[in-house]
Amino acid sequence: MSKAVLPDKNEEYGTKAYWDARYSKEAEEPNFDWCQNYANVAETFRELIPDKAARILMLGCGNSKLSEDMWDDGYHNIVNVDYSPVVIEQMCRRHGVVRPQMEWHEMDIRELRFDDASFDVAIDKATMDAMLTYKGDPWNPPKSVVNDCMREVDEVVRVLRPGGIFIYLTFGQPHFRRRYLAQRPGTTLDVRELGDTWNYYLYMLRKQ
């Protein structure tokens, strides 16, 4: 990753201005993917999403290759959202001809403009992590940060159909992430620890 796109302060990862500026500087064909690439999680995703026709919501898609790799693996009902208009325009250009049915929407994951119970799967690959890059005690995040993360999960649960699953991929350990996902009426939460040298976590929130 080029130093030119790194923020001066870690908490800038949680701002729209940073991402708009970063995507304006980055090449439209990225060579960096946050957390894990699809090849490393494909077997697990195929297990969790056995239906290739499932309607999938990609939260904070950015310029990640996850959507295109899943598309090329047979998942042809993917809806991507990101609050950066810069990256949405780039991704439309990048995929418009090769993957014309894939959808791209400028949208804040805390205020999804989709109907209730309209998706089978929602995926967050380190998007919530960007909202958690505040300055301060990791055990006691600011109320605004807690509210932002809770709003994301509330919206995800709202748009998931009964039986749907929210897949959250992150390096964030359970003692820092469970609070945003656990104890929600009508849902169950499971966590898997994956990886060898660098451990990461897969949170699976199912809507009953």
XYZ file of N, CA and C in Angstrom:
624
model
N 0.846 -1.192 0.000
C 0.000 0.000 0.000
C 0.880 1.241 0.000
N 0.576 2.195 -0.872
C 1.364 3.420 -0.971
C 1.186 4.298 0.263
N 2.302 4.886 0.728
C 2.230 5.795 1.869
C 1.410 7.036 1.539
N 1.264 7.327 0.238
C 0.544 8.530 -0.174
C -0.929 8.479 0.202
N -1.469 7.273 0.409
C -2.891 7.161 0.715
C -3.148 6.871 2.191
N -2.096 6.776 2.988
C -2.279 6.531 4.415
C -2.675 7.822 5.124
N -3.565 7.727 6.116
C -4.009 8.934 6.826
C -2.946 9.455 7.789
N -3.012 10.750 8.092
C -2.111 11.318 9.090
C -2.451 10.806 10.483
N -3.748 10.583 10.728
C -4.216 10.081 12.010
C -5.093 8.858 11.770
N -4.959 7.871 12.634
C -5.691 6.621 12.459
C -7.197 6.826 12.393
N -7.713 7.780 13.173
C -9.152 7.990 13.228
C -9.730 8.539 11.922
N -8.875 8.994 11.011
C -9.362 9.473 9.715
C -9.978 8.357 8.887
N -9.647 7.102 9.213
C -10.266 5.972 8.520
C -11.795 5.984 8.680
N -12.277 6.645 9.713
C -13.709 6.690 9.966
C -14.418 7.856 9.324
N -13.750 8.591 8.401
C -14.363 9.759 7.778
C -14.566 9.562 6.283
N -15.654 10.084 5.792
C -15.953 10.012 4.358
C -14.932 10.802 3.545
N -14.503 11.944 4.072
C -13.549 12.787 3.355
C -12.257 12.029 3.059
N -11.792 11.252 4.039
C -10.562 10.485 3.826
C -10.728 9.507 2.666
N -11.828 8.766 2.659
C -12.011 7.743 1.631
C -12.208 8.349 0.247
N -12.939 9.455 0.157
C -13.078 10.118 -1.139
C -11.710 10.530 -1.675
N -10.889 11.121 -0.801
C -9.559 11.563 -1.213
C -8.679 10.372 -1.581
N -8.759 9.318 -0.794
C -7.934 8.137 -1.060
C -8.295 7.500 -2.402
N -9.588 7.305 -2.639
C -9.999 6.670 -3.884
C -9.668 7.534 -5.098
N -9.626 8.838 -4.913
C -9.254 9.734 -6.010
C -7.787 9.574 -6.378
N -6.962 9.180 -5.404
C -5.519 9.028 -5.637
C -5.153 7.623 -6.096
N -5.885 6.623 -5.608
C -5.536 5.232 -5.902
C -5.861 4.864 -7.342
N -5.100 3.907 -7.859
C -5.406 3.353 -9.169
C -6.731 2.604 -9.097
N -7.452 2.559 -10.221
C -8.754 1.889 -10.234
C -8.627 0.373 -10.230
N -7.432 -0.142 -10.431
C -7.190 -1.582 -10.328
C -6.330 -1.818 -9.090
N -6.938 -1.952 -7.925
C -6.171 -2.048 -6.670
C -5.398 -3.357 -6.561
N -4.321 -3.308 -5.805
C -3.555 -4.533 -5.549
C -3.507 -4.836 -4.053
N -4.475 -4.273 -3.305
C -4.522 -4.472 -1.862
C -5.959 -4.754 -1.447
N -6.147 -5.771 -0.592
C -7.480 -6.092 -0.093
C -7.403 -6.194 1.425
N -8.339 -5.543 2.112
C -8.335 -5.525 3.571
C -8.606 -6.909 4.138
N -7.912 -7.243 5.192
C -8.158 -8.431 6.018
C -7.804 -9.730 5.287
N -8.624 -10.160 4.353
C -8.362 -11.381 3.607
C -8.922 -11.238 2.193
N -8.299 -11.928 1.242
C -8.894 -11.951 -0.090
C -9.828 -13.151 -0.196
N -10.582 -13.198 -1.294
C -11.613 -14.223 -1.411
C -11.017 -15.632 -1.437
N -9.859 -15.793 -2.055
C -9.255 -17.127 -2.141
C -9.076 -17.754 -0.761
N -8.802 -16.923 0.236
C -8.554 -17.438 1.582
C -9.823 -17.783 2.349
N -10.957 -17.266 1.910
C -12.215 -17.515 2.628
C -13.254 -18.202 1.753
N -12.914 -18.511 0.513
C -13.892 -19.038 -0.436
C -14.570 -20.311 0.067
N -13.806 -21.229 0.600
C -14.392 -22.483 1.076
C -15.399 -22.223 2.193
N -15.057 -21.330 3.112
C -15.958 -20.993 4.215
C -17.203 -20.285 3.689
N -17.037 -19.355 2.756
C -18.181 -18.638 2.198
C -19.110 -19.587 1.441
N -18.549 -20.532 0.716
C -19.396 -21.498 -0.006
C -20.199 -22.344 0.974
N -19.609 -22.642 2.115
C -20.325 -23.381 3.158
C -21.472 -22.546 3.728
N -21.201 -21.269 4.003
C -22.200 -20.399 4.625
C -23.246 -19.900 3.638
N -22.885 -19.839 2.365
C -23.805 -19.358 1.319
C -23.891 -20.429 0.232
N -24.582 -21.524 0.503
C -24.633 -22.622 -0.474
C -25.442 -22.294 -1.724
N -26.365 -21.341 -1.617
C -27.218 -20.969 -2.743
C -26.547 -19.861 -3.551
N -26.084 -20.167 -4.750
C -25.401 -19.178 -5.575
C -26.348 -18.077 -6.056
N -27.660 -18.301 -5.939
C -28.637 -17.288 -6.337
C -29.026 -16.367 -5.179
N -28.433 -16.552 -4.004
C -28.763 -15.726 -2.841
C -28.525 -14.250 -3.155
N -29.401 -13.390 -2.654
C -29.210 -11.944 -2.824
C -28.268 -11.457 -1.734
N -27.130 -10.924 -2.144
C -26.034 -10.595 -1.241
C -25.811 -9.092 -1.202
N -25.745 -8.537 -0.005
C -25.464 -7.120 0.195
C -24.028 -6.963 0.682
N -23.210 -6.223 -0.087
C -21.816 -5.987 0.273
C -21.712 -4.605 0.913
N -21.419 -4.566 2.202
C -21.448 -3.330 2.988
C -20.090 -2.628 2.969
N -20.074 -1.373 2.511
C -18.817 -0.657 2.426
C -17.861 -1.345 1.477
N -18.314 -1.540 0.243
C -17.569 -2.363 -0.714
C -16.200 -1.797 -1.066
N -16.072 -0.452 -1.070
C -14.814 0.152 -1.463
C -14.385 -0.334 -2.842
N -13.070 -0.466 -3.040
C -12.575 -1.004 -4.315
C -12.033 -2.420 -4.147
N -12.543 -3.114 -3.145
C -12.158 -4.496 -2.891
C -12.521 -5.393 -4.075
N -11.750 -6.456 -4.250
C -12.044 -7.435 -5.290
C -13.006 -8.518 -4.816
N -13.480 -8.430 -3.572
C -14.326 -9.489 -3.031
C -15.560 -9.723 -3.890
N -16.260 -8.665 -4.274
C -17.478 -8.834 -5.064
C -17.201 -9.482 -6.411
N -16.164 -8.999 -7.088
C -15.882 -9.563 -8.412
C -15.427 -11.010 -8.304
N -14.663 -11.335 -7.270
C -14.222 -12.723 -7.109
C -15.399 -13.637 -6.776
N -16.336 -13.145 -5.957
C -17.527 -13.945 -5.662
C -18.388 -14.094 -6.909
N -18.489 -13.027 -7.689
C -19.238 -13.087 -8.949
C -18.638 -14.156 -9.867
N -17.337 -14.131 -10.000
C -16.660 -15.093 -10.870
C -16.767 -16.514 -10.327
N -17.110 -16.641 -9.046
C -17.328 -17.949 -8.432
C -18.784 -18.393 -8.536
N -19.607 -17.573 -9.197
C -20.981 -17.991 -9.454
C -22.068 -17.259 -8.704
N -21.695 -16.319 -7.819
C -22.693 -15.540 -7.071
C -23.067 -14.308 -7.905
N -24.198 -14.377 -8.593
C -24.554 -13.348 -9.571
C -25.694 -12.445 -9.122
N -25.889 -12.349 -7.808
C -26.951 -11.469 -7.298
C -26.371 -10.626 -6.154
N -25.383 -9.790 -6.496
C -24.648 -9.014 -5.508
C -24.968 -7.533 -5.646
N -25.300 -6.908 -4.512
C -25.581 -5.475 -4.451
C -24.510 -4.826 -3.577
N -23.768 -3.883 -4.129
C -22.662 -3.232 -3.422
C -23.052 -1.823 -3.007
N -22.711 -1.454 -1.772
C -22.967 -0.085 -1.311
C -21.710 0.484 -0.656
N -21.525 1.784 -0.848
C -20.440 2.507 -0.194
C -20.836 3.973 -0.150
N -20.418 4.690 0.899
C -20.825 6.094 0.990
C -19.901 7.042 0.227
N -18.897 6.501 -0.450
C -18.017 7.317 -1.284
C -18.499 7.307 -2.729
N -18.982 8.436 -3.234
C -19.404 8.473 -4.635
C -18.229 8.252 -5.587
N -17.027 8.612 -5.128
C -15.834 8.441 -5.968
C -15.626 6.969 -6.306
N -15.657 6.107 -5.287
C -15.381 4.696 -5.537
C -16.551 4.016 -6.242
N -17.774 4.432 -5.983
C -18.916 3.836 -6.677
C -18.825 4.114 -8.174
N -18.456 5.325 -8.542
C -18.284 5.656 -9.960
C -17.165 4.832 -10.579
N -16.068 4.675 -9.852
C -14.954 3.872 -10.346
C -15.365 2.421 -10.562
N -16.076 1.874 -9.597
C -16.459 0.462 -9.679
C -17.487 0.223 -10.784
N -18.363 1.178 -11.017
C -19.306 1.060 -12.133
C -18.549 0.982 -13.454
N -17.518 1.820 -13.599
C -16.711 1.787 -14.823
C -15.954 0.469 -14.947
N -15.430 0.008 -13.830
C -14.597 -1.195 -13.843
C -15.377 -2.453 -14.175
N -16.633 -2.509 -13.734
C -17.405 -3.751 -13.879
C -18.583 -3.654 -14.846
N -18.863 -2.466 -15.364
C -20.065 -2.272 -16.166
C -20.197 -3.185 -17.362
N -19.088 -3.497 -18.020
C -19.126 -4.338 -19.220
C -18.984 -5.811 -18.860
N -18.036 -6.113 -17.996
C -17.732 -7.517 -17.679
C -18.786 -8.147 -16.771
N -19.300 -7.346 -15.814
C -20.295 -7.843 -14.851
C -21.466 -6.857 -14.787
N -22.194 -6.710 -15.881
C -23.199 -5.638 -15.983
C -24.365 -5.755 -15.016
N -24.648 -6.945 -14.513
C -25.802 -7.110 -13.618
C -25.467 -6.823 -12.159
N -24.189 -6.660 -11.857
C -23.819 -6.336 -10.482
C -24.219 -4.891 -10.190
N -24.825 -4.654 -9.017
C -25.340 -3.328 -8.664
C -24.356 -2.563 -7.780
N -24.331 -1.225 -7.978
C -23.474 -0.336 -7.199
C -24.285 0.873 -6.770
N -24.322 1.153 -5.456
C -25.126 2.253 -4.940
C -24.321 3.086 -3.946
N -24.371 4.397 -4.108
C -23.826 5.289 -3.099
C -24.800 5.299 -1.921
N -24.349 4.835 -0.767
C -25.271 4.667 0.356
C -24.492 4.496 1.653
N -25.035 5.044 2.728
C -24.453 4.910 4.058
C -24.998 3.631 4.692
N -24.117 2.776 5.187
C -24.567 1.501 5.753
C -25.381 1.689 7.029
N -25.351 2.889 7.603
C -26.147 3.168 8.797
C -27.561 3.608 8.445
N -27.805 3.845 7.159
C -29.132 4.258 6.671
C -29.372 3.613 5.313
N -29.606 2.324 5.326
C -29.793 1.582 4.085
C -31.153 1.894 3.460
N -31.151 2.156 2.171
C -32.393 2.469 1.465
C -32.925 1.228 0.748
N -33.113 0.174 1.519
C -33.652 -1.072 0.991
C -34.842 -1.490 1.847
N -35.735 -2.268 1.254
C -36.907 -2.745 1.971
C -36.513 -3.732 3.063
N -37.386 -3.863 4.044
C -37.199 -4.885 5.070
C -37.161 -6.257 4.412
N -36.375 -7.157 4.992
C -36.334 -8.558 4.565
C -36.133 -8.696 3.061
N -35.125 -8.014 2.525
C -34.898 -8.030 1.079
C -33.576 -8.680 0.663
N -32.799 -9.176 1.646
C -31.525 -9.830 1.332
C -31.403 -11.147 2.086
N -30.673 -12.077 1.477
C -30.381 -13.355 2.121
C -29.081 -13.305 2.913
N -28.155 -12.469 2.458
C -26.815 -12.402 3.046
C -26.359 -10.946 3.065
N -25.676 -10.554 4.123
C -24.973 -9.271 4.172
C -23.539 -9.552 4.599
N -22.580 -8.888 3.947
C -21.159 -9.124 4.231
C -20.479 -7.804 4.554
N -19.748 -7.805 5.650
C -18.922 -6.666 6.054
C -17.503 -7.185 6.206
N -16.612 -6.737 5.324
C -15.207 -7.132 5.423
C -14.415 -5.909 5.869
N -14.332 -5.746 7.185
C -13.556 -4.686 7.842
C -14.153 -3.293 7.688
N -15.412 -3.196 7.252
C -16.037 -1.875 7.150
C -16.332 -1.297 8.538
N -16.912 -2.109 9.415
C -17.148 -1.642 10.774
C -15.850 -1.230 11.447
N -14.769 -1.910 11.092
C -13.469 -1.598 11.689
C -13.087 -0.141 11.454
N -13.432 0.390 10.279
C -13.108 1.791 9.977
C -13.820 2.738 10.937
N -15.024 2.373 11.359
C -15.755 3.217 12.301
C -15.176 3.125 13.708
N -14.345 2.118 13.934
C -13.789 1.876 15.258
C -12.349 2.375 15.403
N -11.908 3.204 14.476
C -10.534 3.721 14.540
C -10.484 5.065 15.265
N -11.173 5.159 16.359
C -11.183 6.373 17.164
C -9.932 6.435 18.030
N -9.665 7.603 18.583
C -8.553 7.784 19.501
C -9.069 7.646 20.926
N -8.515 6.706 21.686
C -8.977 6.540 23.056
C -8.899 5.103 23.518
N -9.560 4.821 24.613
C -9.550 3.519 25.266
C -10.354 2.511 24.443
N -9.740 1.417 23.961
C -10.482 0.429 23.166
C -11.566 -0.296 23.964
N -11.438 -0.279 25.297
C -12.448 -0.933 26.133
C -13.663 -0.035 26.364
N -13.506 1.245 26.124
C -14.596 2.196 26.358
C -14.728 3.158 25.180
N -15.264 2.679 24.072
C -15.387 3.536 22.896
C -16.375 4.679 23.133
N -16.210 5.791 22.432
C -17.145 6.901 22.562
C -18.563 6.468 22.191
N -19.538 7.126 22.790
C -20.937 6.785 22.531
C -21.282 6.904 21.060
N -20.698 7.899 20.383
C -20.989 8.083 18.960
C -20.516 6.889 18.140
N -19.381 6.311 18.514
C -18.853 5.141 17.812
C -19.743 3.926 18.060
N -20.121 3.720 19.306
C -21.030 2.622 19.639
C -22.333 2.763 18.849
N -22.870 3.966 18.802
C -24.124 4.196 18.084
C -23.985 3.898 16.596
N -22.861 4.308 16.003
C -22.649 4.051 14.576
C -22.617 2.554 14.285
N -21.895 1.799 15.096
C -21.793 0.353 14.889
C -23.137 -0.337 15.126
N -23.845 0.097 16.143
C -25.154 -0.482 16.426
C -26.145 -0.173 15.312
N -26.061 1.022 14.765
C -26.952 1.390 13.662
C -26.691 0.527 12.431
N -25.416 0.248 12.159
C -25.112 -0.637 11.028
C -25.771 -1.999 11.222
N -25.563 -2.591 12.393
C -26.098 -3.931 12.629
C -27.626 -3.913 12.659
N -28.210 -2.870 13.237
C -29.674 -2.747 13.226
C -30.209 -2.754 11.798
N -29.550 -1.996 10.928
C -29.986 -1.920 9.534
C -29.802 -3.258 8.818
N -28.698 -3.930 9.111
C -28.465 -5.232 8.496
C -29.547 -6.224 8.908
N -29.841 -6.278 10.194
C -30.875 -7.206 10.668
C -32.225 -6.861 10.027
N -32.491 -5.587 9.869
C -33.764 -5.167 9.253
C -33.898 -5.673 7.817
N -32.826 -5.558 7.022
C -32.937 -5.900 5.598
C -32.736 -7.394 5.335
N -32.279 -8.147 6.330
C -32.129 -9.586 6.137
C -33.479 -10.293 6.206
N -33.636 -11.281 5.373
C -34.828 -12.132 5.431
C -34.685 -13.113 6.588
N -35.795 -13.651 7.102
C -35.685 -14.715 8.117
C -34.833 -15.864 7.565
N -33.901 -16.303 8.364
C -32.965 -17.326 7.906
C -31.719 -16.751 7.263
N -31.685 -15.419 7.084
C -30.537 -14.770 6.472
C -29.358 -14.688 7.428
N -28.200 -14.365 6.868
C -26.971 -14.341 7.676
C -26.162 -13.081 7.396
N -25.632 -12.500 8.465
C -24.702 -11.388 8.396
C -23.314 -11.947 8.668
N -22.403 -11.807 7.704
C -21.039 -12.304 7.817
C -20.112 -11.109 7.995
N -19.412 -11.063 9.095
C -18.507 -9.961 9.408
C -17.103 -10.514 9.552
N -16.207 -10.089 8.663
C -14.832 -10.559 8.642
C -13.915 -9.449 9.142
N -13.100 -9.746 10.171
C -12.328 -8.705 10.832
C -11.157 -9.306 11.605
N -10.166 -8.459 11.898
C -9.119 -8.844 12.840
C -9.550 -8.549 14.275
N -10.702 -7.911 14.448
C -11.180 -7.513 15.767
C -11.543 -8.703 16.639
N -10.958 -8.771 17.807
C -11.178 -9.894 18.710
C -12.570 -9.823 19.354
N -13.114 -10.987 19.733
C -14.484 -11.022 20.267
C -14.743 -10.090 21.438
N -13.763 -9.899 22.332
C -14.028 -9.033 23.479
C -14.187 -7.569 23.068
N -13.817 -7.237 21.805
C -14.021 -5.877 21.323
C -15.200 -5.773 20.341
N -15.698 -6.907 19.843
C -16.714 -6.860 18.786
C -18.080 -7.419 19.189
N -18.109 -8.349 20.139
C -19.377 -8.996 20.487
C -20.462 -7.990 20.893
N -20.060 -6.928 21.572
C -21.044 -5.976 22.096
C -21.959 -5.419 21.000
N -21.458 -5.369 19.761
C -22.248 -4.806 18.663
C -23.150 -5.835 17.987
N -22.905 -7.096 18.263
C -23.593 -8.164 17.548
C -24.456 -9.058 18.435
N -24.058 -9.215 19.688
C -24.730 -10.178 20.564
C -26.002 -9.605 21.186
N -26.803 -10.508 21.733
C -28.000 -10.157 22.511
C -29.013 -9.347 21.709
N -29.158 -9.713 20.451
C -30.189 -9.068 19.627
C -31.361 -10.029 19.496
N -32.566 -9.592 19.846
C -33.731 -10.473 19.768
C -33.893 -11.052 18.359
N -34.173 -12.345 18.304
C -34.428 -12.988 17.025
C -33.190 -13.291 16.208
N -32.015 -13.297 16.856
C -30.781 -13.625 16.149
C -29.925 -14.564 16.982
N -29.013 -15.260 16.308
C -28.010 -16.080 16.989
C -26.643 -15.706 16.445
N -25.623 -15.732 17.301
C -24.281 -15.330 16.918
C -23.293 -16.462 17.131
N -22.485 -16.734 16.105
C -21.373 -17.676 16.202
C -20.105 -16.965 15.747
N -18.972 -17.392 16.292
C -17.692 -16.781 15.945
C -16.691 -17.890 15.636
N -15.943 -17.700 14.553
C -14.852 -18.621 14.218
C -13.538 -17.851 14.184
N -12.519 -18.444 14.741
C -11.172 -17.889 14.633
C -10.461 -18.621 13.505
N -9.948 -17.870 12.548
C -9.326 -18.444 11.362
C -7.908 -17.903 11.204
N -7.174 -18.511 10.278
C -5.831 -18.031 9.989
C -4.765 -18.827 10.713
N -3.530 -18.603 10.273
C -2.388 -19.290 10.859
C -1.511 -18.311 11.633
N -0.680 -17.578 10.913
C 0.190 -16.614 11.587
C -0.597 -15.416 12.092
N -1.429 -14.851 11.197
C -2.259 -13.698 11.544
C -3.691 -14.174 11.712
N -4.174 -14.231 12.933
C -5.530 -14.687 13.183
C -6.543 -13.598 12.848
N -7.657 -14.019 12.286
C -8.772 -13.127 12.055
C -10.046 -13.848 12.464
N -11.139 -13.123 12.468
C -12.377 -13.660 13.038
C -13.531 -13.510 12.054
N -14.357 -14.537 12.045
C -15.556 -14.544 11.226
C -16.753 -14.578 12.171
N -17.525 -13.488 12.189
C -18.737 -13.398 13.005
C -19.921 -13.704 12.113
N -20.784 -14.615 12.569
C -21.933 -15.035 11.779
C -23.205 -14.793 12.588
N -23.939 -13.770 12.220
C -25.172 -13.410 12.908
C -26.340 -13.866 12.043
N -27.107 -14.818 12.552
C -28.231 -15.361 11.778
C -29.552 -14.792 12.303
N -30.405 -14.427 11.365
C -31.735 -13.938 11.705
C -32.708 -15.100 11.682
N -33.428 -15.271 12.759
C -34.346 -16.410 12.860
C -35.651 -16.128 12.116
